[in-house]
Coordinates of C-alpha atoms in Angstrom, one line a residue:
M16 CA 161.8 171.7 -196.6
S17 CA 158.7 173.9 -196.9
I18 CA 157.7 175.4 -200.3
P19 CA 156.2 178.9 -200.3
Y20 CA 153.7 179.8 -202.9
I21 CA 151.8 183.1 -203.8
S22 CA 148.0 183.2 -204.3
N23 CA 146.3 185.9 -206.2
D24 CA 142.7 186.7 -205.2
N25 CA 140.5 189.8 -205.1
K26 CA 141.9 190.9 -201.7
G27 CA 145.5 191.1 -202.8
V28 CA 148.6 188.9 -202.7
S29 CA 149.3 186.5 -199.7
L30 CA 152.2 184.2 -199.0
H31 CA 151.4 180.6 -197.9
V32 CA 154.2 178.4 -196.3
M33 CA 153.7 174.7 -195.6
E34 CA 154.8 173.1 -192.3
P35 CA 158.4 171.8 -192.6
E36 CA 158.7 168.0 -192.7
K37 CA 160.9 166.1 -190.2
D38 CA 162.8 163.7 -192.5
L39 CA 165.9 161.7 -192.0
R40 CA 168.1 164.7 -192.6
Y41 CA 166.3 166.6 -189.8
Y42 CA 167.1 163.8 -187.3
W43 CA 170.6 163.4 -188.5
R44 CA 171.2 167.1 -188.1
A45 CA 169.7 167.0 -184.6
L46 CA 172.0 164.1 -183.8
I47 CA 175.1 165.9 -185.1
V48 CA 174.1 169.1 -183.3
R49 CA 173.6 167.2 -180.0
K50 CA 176.3 164.6 -180.5
H51 CA 177.6 165.1 -176.9
Y52 CA 174.2 164.1 -175.6
F53 CA 174.4 160.9 -177.5
I54 CA 178.1 159.9 -177.2
W55 CA 178.7 160.3 -173.5
P56 CA 175.6 158.4 -172.2
A57 CA 176.1 155.6 -174.8
L58 CA 179.8 155.2 -173.8
A59 CA 179.0 155.3 -170.1
V60 CA 176.3 152.6 -170.4
M61 CA 178.5 150.4 -172.7
L62 CA 181.4 150.8 -170.4
I63 CA 179.4 149.8 -167.4
A64 CA 178.0 146.8 -169.3
I65 CA 181.5 145.7 -170.3
L66 CA 182.8 146.1 -166.8
V67 CA 179.9 144.1 -165.5
A68 CA 180.5 141.3 -168.0
L69 CA 184.2 141.3 -167.1
L70 CA 183.8 141.5 -163.4
L71 CA 180.9 139.2 -162.8
P72 CA 182.3 136.0 -161.2
S73 CA 182.3 132.9 -163.4
V74 CA 179.7 130.4 -162.4
Y75 CA 180.5 126.7 -163.0
E76 CA 178.1 123.8 -163.1
S77 CA 178.7 120.1 -162.5
K78 CA 176.0 117.5 -163.2
S79 CA 175.5 113.9 -162.2
A80 CA 173.1 111.6 -164.1
I81 CA 171.4 108.8 -162.0
L82 CA 169.6 105.9 -163.6
I83 CA 166.6 104.3 -161.9
E84 CA 167.2 100.6 -162.4
E85 CA 164.3 98.2 -162.0
Q86 CA 164.5 95.3 -159.6
Q87 CA 166.6 92.5 -161.0
I88 CA 164.2 89.7 -159.8
P89 CA 160.9 89.7 -161.8
P90 CA 158.0 91.1 -159.8
D91 CA 155.9 87.9 -160.6
F92 CA 158.3 86.0 -158.3
V93 CA 159.1 88.6 -155.6
K94 CA 157.0 91.7 -155.0
S95 CA 158.7 94.7 -153.5
T96 CA 157.1 96.2 -150.4
V97 CA 158.4 99.6 -151.5
T98 CA 155.6 101.1 -153.6
G99 CA 155.0 104.3 -155.4
Y100 CA 156.4 105.9 -158.5
A101 CA 160.0 107.0 -158.9
D102 CA 159.3 110.7 -159.2
Q103 CA 157.3 110.6 -155.9
R104 CA 160.2 109.0 -154.2
I105 CA 162.6 111.5 -155.7
Q106 CA 160.4 114.3 -154.4
S107 CA 160.5 112.7 -151.0
L108 CA 164.3 112.5 -151.2
N109 CA 164.5 116.1 -152.2
Q110 CA 162.7 117.1 -149.0
Q111 CA 165.2 115.1 -146.9
I112 CA 168.4 115.9 -148.7
L113 CA 167.7 119.5 -149.3
S114 CA 166.6 120.1 -145.8
R115 CA 168.3 122.9 -143.8
T116 CA 170.4 120.5 -141.6
R117 CA 171.7 118.5 -144.6
L118 CA 172.6 121.6 -146.6
L119 CA 174.3 123.3 -143.6
D120 CA 176.5 120.2 -143.2
I121 CA 177.5 120.4 -146.9
I122 CA 178.1 124.1 -146.6
R123 CA 180.4 123.6 -143.6
Q124 CA 182.1 120.6 -145.2
F125 CA 183.1 122.5 -148.4
D126 CA 183.2 126.0 -146.9
L127 CA 180.6 127.3 -149.3
Y128 CA 179.3 130.9 -149.5
S129 CA 182.0 132.2 -147.2
D130 CA 181.6 135.7 -148.8
L131 CA 177.9 135.7 -147.7
R132 CA 178.4 134.8 -144.1
G133 CA 177.9 137.6 -141.7
R134 CA 175.8 139.6 -144.1
Y135 CA 173.1 137.0 -144.6
T136 CA 171.3 134.7 -142.3
Q137 CA 171.7 130.9 -142.4
E138 CA 168.2 130.5 -143.8
E139 CA 169.1 132.9 -146.7
I140 CA 172.3 131.1 -147.4
V141 CA 170.5 127.7 -147.4
E142 CA 167.9 129.1 -149.7
K143 CA 170.7 130.4 -152.0
M144 CA 172.2 126.9 -152.1
R145 CA 168.8 125.4 -152.9
D146 CA 168.6 127.8 -155.8
D147 CA 172.0 126.6 -157.0
I148 CA 170.9 123.0 -157.0
N149 CA 168.8 121.8 -159.9
I150 CA 167.0 118.4 -160.1
E151 CA 165.6 117.4 -163.5
L152 CA 163.6 114.2 -164.1
I153 CA 164.0 112.3 -167.3
S154 CA 161.0 110.5 -168.6
A155 CA 160.4 108.0 -171.4
E156 CA 157.5 106.4 -173.1
V157 CA 157.0 102.8 -172.2
G158 CA 155.0 100.0 -173.8
D159 CA 154.0 98.3 -170.6
Q160 CA 150.5 99.6 -169.8
K161 CA 151.0 98.8 -166.1
R162 CA 153.9 101.2 -165.8
K163 CA 152.3 104.1 -167.6
R164 CA 151.1 107.0 -165.7
P165 CA 150.2 110.7 -166.5
G166 CA 153.3 112.8 -166.5
R167 CA 153.6 116.4 -165.5
T168 CA 152.8 117.6 -169.0
G169 CA 149.8 115.3 -169.3
Q170 CA 151.7 112.8 -171.5
E171 CA 152.0 109.2 -170.4
G172 CA 155.5 108.1 -169.5
V173 CA 157.7 106.8 -166.7
T174 CA 160.6 108.4 -165.0
I175 CA 163.7 106.4 -165.9
A176 CA 166.5 108.8 -164.6
F177 CA 167.2 112.2 -163.2
T178 CA 170.1 114.6 -163.0
I179 CA 171.5 116.6 -160.1
A180 CA 173.3 119.8 -161.0
Y181 CA 175.1 122.3 -158.7
R182 CA 176.4 125.7 -159.6
G183 CA 179.2 127.6 -157.9
K184 CA 182.2 129.8 -158.4
N185 CA 185.0 127.2 -157.7
P186 CA 184.9 124.4 -160.4
D187 CA 186.7 122.0 -158.1
V188 CA 184.3 122.5 -155.2
V189 CA 181.4 122.4 -157.6
Q190 CA 182.4 119.0 -158.8
K191 CA 182.8 117.7 -155.3
V192 CA 179.5 119.1 -154.1
A193 CA 177.6 117.6 -157.1
G194 CA 179.2 114.2 -156.4
T195 CA 178.3 114.4 -152.8
L196 CA 174.7 115.2 -153.6
A197 CA 174.5 112.3 -156.0
S198 CA 176.0 109.9 -153.3
L199 CA 173.5 111.2 -150.8
Y200 CA 170.6 110.4 -153.1
L201 CA 171.9 106.9 -153.6
Q202 CA 172.5 106.3 -149.9
E203 CA 169.3 107.8 -148.7
N204 CA 167.3 105.9 -151.3
L205 CA 168.9 102.6 -150.2
K206 CA 168.3 103.5 -146.6
I207 CA 164.7 104.4 -147.1
R208 CA 163.9 101.3 -149.1
E209 CA 165.5 99.0 -146.4
E210 CA 163.8 100.8 -143.6
Q211 CA 160.4 100.7 -145.4
A212 CA 160.9 97.0 -146.0
K213 CA 161.8 96.4 -142.4
T214 CA 158.9 98.5 -141.2
T215 CA 156.5 96.5 -143.4
T216 CA 157.8 93.3 -141.9
K217 CA 157.6 94.5 -138.3
F218 CA 154.1 95.8 -138.9
L219 CA 153.0 92.5 -140.3
E220 CA 154.6 90.7 -137.4
T221 CA 152.7 92.9 -134.9
E222 CA 149.5 92.1 -136.8
L223 CA 150.3 88.4 -136.7
K224 CA 150.7 88.6 -132.9
E225 CA 147.4 90.3 -132.5
I226 CA 145.6 87.8 -134.8
Q227 CA 147.2 84.9 -132.9
E228 CA 145.9 86.4 -129.6
R229 CA 142.5 86.7 -131.2
L230 CA 142.7 83.1 -132.4
K231 CA 143.6 81.9 -129.0
D232 CA 140.8 83.9 -127.4
I233 CA 138.2 82.6 -129.9
G234 CA 139.6 79.0 -129.5
Q235 CA 139.1 79.3 -125.7
K236 CA 135.6 80.7 -126.2
I237 CA 134.8 77.7 -128.4
T238 CA 136.3 75.3 -125.8
D239 CA 134.3 76.9 -123.0
F240 CA 131.2 76.9 -125.2
K241 CA 131.6 73.2 -126.0
A242 CA 132.1 72.3 -122.3
K243 CA 129.0 74.4 -121.3
N244 CA 126.8 72.9 -124.1
E245 CA 128.1 69.4 -124.2
G246 CA 125.9 67.1 -126.2
I247 CA 124.0 70.1 -127.8
L248 CA 126.5 71.0 -130.5
P249 CA 125.3 71.0 -134.1
E250 CA 127.6 68.0 -135.0
L251 CA 125.8 65.9 -132.4
Q252 CA 122.2 66.7 -133.5
Q253 CA 121.9 63.6 -135.7
F254 CA 123.2 61.5 -132.8
N255 CA 120.7 63.1 -130.4
I256 CA 117.9 62.4 -132.8
S257 CA 118.9 58.7 -133.1
Q258 CA 119.3 58.4 -129.4
A259 CA 115.9 59.9 -128.7
D260 CA 114.3 57.5 -131.2
R261 CA 116.1 54.5 -129.6
L262 CA 115.0 55.6 -126.1
E263 CA 111.4 55.9 -127.3
K264 CA 111.5 52.5 -128.7
E265 CA 113.1 51.0 -125.5
I266 CA 110.5 52.8 -123.4
D267 CA 107.7 51.3 -125.5
Q268 CA 109.2 47.9 -125.1
L269 CA 109.5 48.4 -121.3
K270 CA 105.8 49.4 -121.2
V271 CA 104.9 46.2 -122.9
Q272 CA 107.1 44.2 -120.4
I273 CA 105.7 46.0 -117.4
Q274 CA 102.1 45.3 -118.6
A275 CA 103.0 41.6 -119.0
A276 CA 104.6 41.5 -115.6
E277 CA 101.5 43.1 -114.0
D278 CA 99.2 40.7 -115.8
R279 CA 101.3 37.8 -114.6
K280 CA 101.3 39.1 -111.0
I281 CA 97.5 39.6 -111.1
Y282 CA 97.2 36.0 -112.3
L283 CA 99.4 34.7 -109.5
E284 CA 97.4 36.7 -106.9
G285 CA 94.3 35.1 -108.2
Q286 CA 95.8 31.7 -107.7
L287 CA 97.1 32.7 -104.3
A288 CA 93.6 33.5 -103.1
S289 CA 92.4 29.9 -103.8
V290 CA 95.3 28.2 -101.9
K291 CA 95.4 27.9 -98.0
P292 CA 98.7 28.8 -96.4
D293 CA 98.5 26.2 -93.6
T294 CA 97.8 23.0 -95.5
P295 CA 100.1 20.3 -94.0
I296 CA 102.7 18.4 -95.9
I297 CA 102.4 14.6 -95.8
S298 CA 105.5 12.5 -96.3
A299 CA 105.7 9.2 -98.2
T300 CA 105.2 7.3 -94.9
G301 CA 102.0 9.2 -94.2
E302 CA 103.5 11.3 -91.5
R303 CA 103.2 15.1 -91.4
V304 CA 106.3 16.9 -92.3
L305 CA 107.0 19.8 -89.9
D306 CA 108.8 22.9 -90.7
P307 CA 111.6 24.1 -88.3
N308 CA 109.2 26.4 -86.4
S309 CA 106.6 23.7 -86.0
R310 CA 109.2 21.2 -84.9
L311 CA 110.5 23.8 -82.4
H312 CA 107.0 24.2 -81.1
Q313 CA 106.6 20.4 -80.8
L314 CA 109.9 20.1 -79.0
E315 CA 108.8 22.8 -76.5
V316 CA 105.8 20.6 -75.6
V317 CA 108.0 17.5 -75.3
L318 CA 110.6 19.4 -73.2
A319 CA 107.8 20.6 -70.8
D320 CA 106.6 17.0 -70.5
L321 CA 110.2 15.6 -69.9
Q322 CA 111.0 18.3 -67.3
S323 CA 107.9 17.3 -65.4
K324 CA 109.3 13.8 -65.1
F325 CA 113.0 14.1 -65.1
S326 CA 115.7 16.5 -64.0
N327 CA 117.5 18.9 -66.4
N328 CA 120.5 16.5 -66.5
H329 CA 118.5 13.7 -67.9
P330 CA 119.8 12.6 -71.3
D331 CA 116.4 13.0 -73.0
V332 CA 116.1 16.5 -71.6
I333 CA 119.6 17.4 -72.8
K334 CA 118.9 15.9 -76.2
V335 CA 115.7 17.9 -76.7
K336 CA 117.4 21.1 -75.5
R337 CA 120.2 20.5 -77.9
E338 CA 117.8 20.0 -80.8
M339 CA 115.9 23.0 -79.8
A340 CA 119.1 25.1 -79.8
E341 CA 119.9 24.0 -83.3
L342 CA 116.4 24.8 -84.5
Q343 CA 116.5 28.2 -82.7
K344 CA 119.8 29.0 -84.6
L345 CA 118.1 27.8 -87.8
T346 CA 115.0 29.9 -87.4
G347 CA 116.7 32.9 -85.7
S348 CA 114.2 32.8 -82.9
P349 CA 115.4 32.8 -79.3
G350 CA 112.6 30.5 -78.4
G351 CA 108.8 30.5 -78.1
S352 CA 106.0 29.6 -80.4
P353 CA 105.0 31.6 -83.5
S354 CA 103.0 34.6 -82.6
I355 CA 100.2 36.5 -84.1
K356 CA 102.6 39.3 -84.8
R357 CA 104.5 37.2 -87.3
Q358 CA 101.4 36.1 -89.0
K359 CA 100.1 39.7 -89.4
L360 CA 103.6 40.8 -90.6
T361 CA 103.5 38.0 -93.3
K362 CA 100.1 39.1 -94.3
L363 CA 101.1 42.8 -94.6
Q364 CA 104.2 41.9 -96.6
A365 CA 102.0 40.0 -99.0
E366 CA 99.6 42.9 -99.4
L367 CA 102.6 45.3 -99.9
A368 CA 104.0 43.1 -102.7
A369 CA 100.5 43.1 -104.3
L370 CA 100.2 46.9 -104.1
Q371 CA 103.7 47.5 -105.4
G372 CA 102.9 45.5 -108.4
R373 CA 100.1 48.0 -109.2
Y374 CA 101.3 51.3 -107.9
S375 CA 104.5 53.2 -107.4
D376 CA 106.3 53.6 -104.1
Q377 CA 104.8 57.0 -103.6
H378 CA 101.2 55.8 -103.7
P379 CA 99.3 56.5 -100.5
E380 CA 98.3 52.9 -99.9
V381 CA 101.8 51.7 -100.4
V382 CA 103.2 54.3 -98.1
K383 CA 100.6 53.5 -95.4
L384 CA 101.3 49.8 -95.6
K385 CA 105.1 50.3 -95.3
K386 CA 104.5 52.4 -92.2
E387 CA 102.3 49.6 -90.6
I388 CA 105.0 47.0 -91.3
A389 CA 107.7 49.2 -89.9
E390 CA 105.7 49.8 -86.7
L391 CA 104.9 46.1 -86.4
E392 CA 108.6 45.1 -86.7
K393 CA 109.5 47.6 -83.9
M394 CA 106.8 46.1 -81.6
P395 CA 108.2 43.6 -79.0
A396 CA 106.9 40.1 -78.9
S397 CA 104.7 38.8 -76.0
G398 CA 106.6 37.2 -73.0
G399 CA 109.4 39.7 -73.2
A400 CA 111.2 37.9 -76.1
A401 CA 110.7 38.2 -79.8
K402 CA 109.4 35.1 -81.3
P403 CA 109.5 34.1 -84.9
V404 CA 106.4 34.5 -87.0
E405 CA 104.8 31.4 -88.2
Q406 CA 105.5 30.8 -91.9
P407 CA 102.9 29.2 -94.2
E408 CA 103.3 25.5 -94.3
N409 CA 101.7 25.0 -97.8
P410 CA 104.6 24.8 -100.5
A411 CA 102.2 25.8 -103.2
Y412 CA 101.2 28.9 -101.2
V413 CA 104.8 29.7 -100.5
N414 CA 105.7 29.2 -104.2
L415 CA 102.9 31.6 -105.3
L416 CA 104.1 34.1 -102.8
T417 CA 107.6 33.9 -104.1
N418 CA 106.4 34.3 -107.7
I419 CA 104.3 37.2 -106.8
Q420 CA 107.2 38.9 -105.0
A421 CA 109.4 38.2 -108.0
A422 CA 106.8 39.7 -110.3
A423 CA 106.6 42.7 -108.1
N424 CA 110.4 43.0 -108.1
D425 CA 110.4 42.7 -111.9
I426 CA 107.8 45.4 -112.2
Q427 CA 109.7 47.7 -109.9
A428 CA 112.9 47.1 -111.8
L429 CA 111.2 47.7 -115.2
K430 CA 109.6 50.8 -113.9
R431 CA 112.9 52.1 -112.6
Q432 CA 114.5 51.3 -115.9
R433 CA 111.6 53.1 -117.7
A434 CA 112.0 56.1 -115.4
D435 CA 115.8 56.1 -116.2
L436 CA 115.1 55.9 -119.9
E437 CA 112.4 58.6 -119.7
S438 CA 114.9 60.9 -117.8
K439 CA 117.5 60.3 -120.5
L440 CA 114.8 60.9 -123.2
R441 CA 113.9 64.2 -121.6
I442 CA 117.6 65.2 -121.7
Y443 CA 117.9 64.4 -125.4
R444 CA 114.6 66.2 -126.2
Q445 CA 115.8 69.2 -124.3
R446 CA 119.1 69.1 -126.3
L447 CA 117.1 69.0 -129.5
E448 CA 115.0 71.9 -128.3
D449 CA 118.0 74.0 -127.4
A450 CA 120.0 73.0 -130.5
P451 CA 118.9 75.9 -132.9
K452 CA 119.9 78.6 -130.4
V453 CA 123.2 76.8 -129.6
E454 CA 123.8 76.2 -133.2
Q455 CA 123.6 80.0 -134.0
E456 CA 126.0 80.9 -131.3
Y457 CA 128.3 78.1 -132.2
L458 CA 128.3 79.0 -135.9
A459 CA 129.0 82.6 -135.0
L460 CA 132.1 81.5 -133.0
T461 CA 133.3 79.1 -135.6
R462 CA 132.8 81.7 -138.3
D463 CA 134.8 84.2 -136.3
Y464 CA 137.5 81.5 -135.8
Q465 CA 137.5 80.7 -139.5
N466 CA 137.8 84.4 -140.5
A467 CA 140.6 84.9 -138.0
H468 CA 142.3 81.8 -139.2
A469 CA 142.1 82.9 -142.8
K470 CA 143.4 86.3 -141.8
H471 CA 146.2 84.6 -139.9
Q472 CA 147.1 82.6 -143.0
E473 CA 147.0 85.7 -145.1
I474 CA 149.3 87.6 -142.8
M475 CA 151.7 84.6 -142.7
N476 CA 151.9 84.7 -146.5
K477 CA 152.4 88.4 -146.5
I478 CA 155.2 88.1 -143.8
L479 CA 156.9 85.5 -146.0
E480 CA 156.7 87.8 -149.0
A481 CA 157.8 90.8 -146.9
R482 CA 160.9 89.0 -145.6
I483 CA 161.8 87.9 -149.1
A484 CA 161.4 91.5 -150.3
E485 CA 163.5 92.7 -147.3
G486 CA 166.2 90.3 -148.2
M487 CA 166.0 91.5 -151.8
E488 CA 166.4 95.1 -150.7
E489 CA 169.3 94.3 -148.4
S490 CA 171.1 92.5 -151.2
Q491 CA 170.4 95.5 -153.5
K492 CA 168.5 93.3 -156.0
G493 CA 165.4 95.6 -155.9
E494 CA 164.9 98.9 -157.6
K495 CA 168.0 101.1 -157.1
F496 CA 169.7 104.3 -158.2
T497 CA 172.9 104.0 -160.2
I498 CA 175.2 106.8 -161.3
I499 CA 175.7 106.5 -165.0
D500 CA 177.3 109.9 -165.5
P501 CA 179.4 111.0 -162.4
A502 CA 180.0 114.7 -161.7
S503 CA 182.7 115.9 -164.0
Y504 CA 185.1 118.8 -163.7
P505 CA 183.5 121.9 -165.3
E506 CA 186.1 123.4 -167.8
K507 CA 184.0 126.3 -168.9
P508 CA 181.6 128.5 -166.9
V509 CA 178.0 128.4 -167.7
A510 CA 177.4 131.9 -166.5
P511 CA 177.5 134.8 -166.9
K512 CA 176.9 135.2 -170.6
R513 CA 179.5 137.9 -171.1
G514 CA 178.9 138.4 -174.8
L515 CA 175.1 138.8 -174.2
I516 CA 175.8 141.3 -171.4
A517 CA 178.1 143.4 -173.6
L518 CA 175.6 143.3 -176.5
A519 CA 172.9 144.3 -174.1
G520 CA 175.1 147.1 -172.9
L521 CA 175.7 148.3 -176.5
I522 CA 172.0 148.3 -177.2
L523 CA 171.1 150.0 -174.0
G524 CA 173.9 152.6 -174.5
L525 CA 172.7 153.4 -178.0
G526 CA 169.1 153.6 -176.7
A527 CA 170.2 155.9 -173.8
G528 CA 172.1 158.2 -176.2
L529 CA 169.2 158.4 -178.7
G530 CA 166.7 158.9 -175.9
L531 CA 168.7 161.7 -174.4
V532 CA 169.0 163.4 -177.8
A533 CA 165.3 163.0 -178.4
L534 CA 164.5 164.4 -175.0
T535 CA 166.7 167.5 -175.4
E536 CA 165.3 168.1 -178.9
N537 CA 161.8 168.0 -177.7
L538 CA 162.5 170.3 -174.8
D539 CA 164.2 172.8 -177.1
H540 CA 161.5 175.1 -178.7
S541 CA 163.9 177.5 -180.6
V542 CA 163.7 178.0 -184.3
K543 CA 166.4 175.9 -185.8
N544 CA 166.2 176.7 -189.6
T545 CA 164.7 179.0 -192.2
D546 CA 161.9 176.6 -193.0
E547 CA 160.6 176.7 -189.4
L548 CA 160.9 180.5 -189.4
A549 CA 158.9 180.8 -192.6
W550 CA 156.3 178.4 -191.4
L551 CA 156.0 180.2 -188.0
T552 CA 155.8 183.7 -189.5
G553 CA 154.1 183.0 -192.8
L554 CA 156.7 185.3 -194.5
P555 CA 159.5 184.5 -196.8
V556 CA 163.0 184.5 -195.3
L557 CA 165.2 187.0 -197.1
G558 CA 168.5 186.3 -195.3
R559 CA 170.1 184.7 -192.2
I560 CA 172.3 186.3 -189.5
T561 CA 174.3 184.7 -186.7
R562 CA 172.4 183.9 -183.5
I563 CA 172.6 186.5 -180.9
I564 CA 172.8 184.9 -177.4
T565 CA 171.1 186.9 -174.8
P566 CA 171.4 186.6 -171.0
E567 CA 168.0 185.0 -170.9
D568 CA 169.2 182.3 -173.4
L569 CA 172.2 181.6 -171.2
A570 CA 170.0 181.2 -168.2
R571 CA 167.7 178.8 -170.0
Q572 CA 170.7 176.7 -171.3
K573 CA 172.1 176.4 -167.8
Q574 CA 168.7 175.4 -166.4
R575 CA 168.3 172.8 -169.1
K576 CA 171.8 171.4 -168.5
R577 CA 171.1 171.1 -164.8
L578 CA 167.9 169.3 -165.5
I579 CA 169.6 166.9 -167.9
W580 CA 172.5 166.2 -165.6
S581 CA 170.1 165.8 -162.6
A582 CA 168.1 163.2 -164.6
A583 CA 171.3 161.5 -165.6
G584 CA 172.5 161.4 -162.0
V585 CA 169.2 160.0 -160.7
T586 CA 169.3 157.4 -163.4
F587 CA 172.9 156.5 -162.6
F588 CA 172.0 156.3 -158.8
V589 CA 169.0 154.1 -159.5
G590 CA 171.2 151.9 -161.7
L591 CA 173.7 151.6 -158.9
L592 CA 171.0 150.5 -156.5
I593 CA 169.7 148.0 -158.9
F594 CA 173.2 146.7 -159.6
H595 CA 174.0 146.5 -155.8
F596 CA 170.8 144.6 -154.8
F597 CA 170.1 142.5 -157.8
V598 CA 173.5 141.9 -159.5
M599 CA 176.5 142.3 -157.2
D600 CA 177.4 144.1 -154.0
L601 CA 179.2 147.3 -154.8
W602 CA 182.0 146.6 -152.4
I603 CA 182.6 143.3 -154.0
F604 CA 182.4 145.0 -157.4
Y605 CA 185.0 147.6 -156.3
A606 CA 187.3 144.9 -155.0
R607 CA 187.1 142.9 -158.2
L608 CA 187.5 146.0 -160.3
E609 CA 190.6 146.9 -158.3
R610 CA 192.0 143.4 -158.8
F611 CA 191.1 143.5 -162.5
V612 CA 192.8 146.9 -163.0
G613 CA 195.8 145.8 -161.0
K614 CA 196.2 142.7 -163.2
Y615 CA 196.6 144.7 -166.4
L616 CA 198.4 147.8 -165.1

């Protein structure tokens, strides 16, 4: 309430009125005056909220708790081939079980979301079901440092269980769907673990076949390499060295033996030069001992003498002829006396034996002498018949010739033996020379074989472990999911919160009424009491008369009411749209409202 006061100054008397204060009584008076603007919006909003709370369908939730059990056999004895953390596997299971195909099968099985079909696509219905399914992981702190890992919140822990919850309108169906989802998680987890264990085993078996083929290939290469480089392999190097040393010693010994044989032959040749080949041999009676050829020559002379005296049938002639025939068989000569050819042939053979003792068979003198002997042997004897060559008659000469020939033969044998040993020595020396290169290639092959063999053994061990792990998974002795709290029948709905909706409607209704009162009060610029009049005019109010409503006032009131009701209509229409698209379809709301009213009327 404003307080007027009078000031007295030199110019006269003036009235000063203070601006009226808007206290609680002012607002209360405004509320009383505009009570209709407050009551009707408040009642409308509260009624709508109550209807929404009553008509919204009840939502039930059923939940299953699944425990992640560790494998029953200690990991130190049997290692599982299924790796990764539990929450990672659960996320993988989510992608498979909450896939479009799986959820559509569940929707058809339990006839879910029948009220949405025809108005929404399958993708939207599937997405709605995903929203109604809730998976929560349960973690716990563990003392085992090996099992610790950073959790989603940054804390260290391990997932020990998880829950599967499903929300729906029918409690019986909700329970069945939650149980079905839990069973799917158990079955899919078991299936995935078995498949992963089998896949691991198959992969290792494939790797084993490949490494076996590689071992076979390397083994064949080593076999071929050994066959190609026989005697040069690293393990034979010491043997080759010892053989080369032995051959060198034997060659040195042969050189000494050859030198001794050559010296002996030279000595015999010196003695042969001092002995005559035709020195006759005298018997104990003083008679000359003839060799078969000489005797044959003598008998030829005797036969010629007898044939000059007697006929061919004479006993002496026959006797001489018989003896000559025997001597011819003994000497190999068809008849006739020793010729110059035989003497020359004997001489050449002696010279050849002497040259062979000093030179090899390829020496020009030896080759020339052999050629002369061959030509002489081909030459026919005089008289048309080949006659035996006269042999030396001196036994000492013959003995020396024999010893010289034996010495020459020994020299040739020793030289051949030396050449054979030298050839072998060259082979062993070549082996020792090629050994380093062969050793590098051989070591590379053996190293590849050893690596492949170690890999083969490693894979064999892994296959054994994988098969044991596969058997553990098949017998369900590994890590598995166990339902510790099966889906129960929901007795009370979890949504909507009807009390909260009604309370929110009450608050919104009061707010709407007060807001509408405040709006109309601010839009009304008329003078409402004497204090405002005194403040506006600056004059004291002497009296008050009833308001006179003019046609202009009536027009302004109608315009103001139209504006208010238009705003209320727009607000109501927007509210209906929000309710229709974000809360409930209006046709469904109307059907439920009709059923609700019919139930109580």
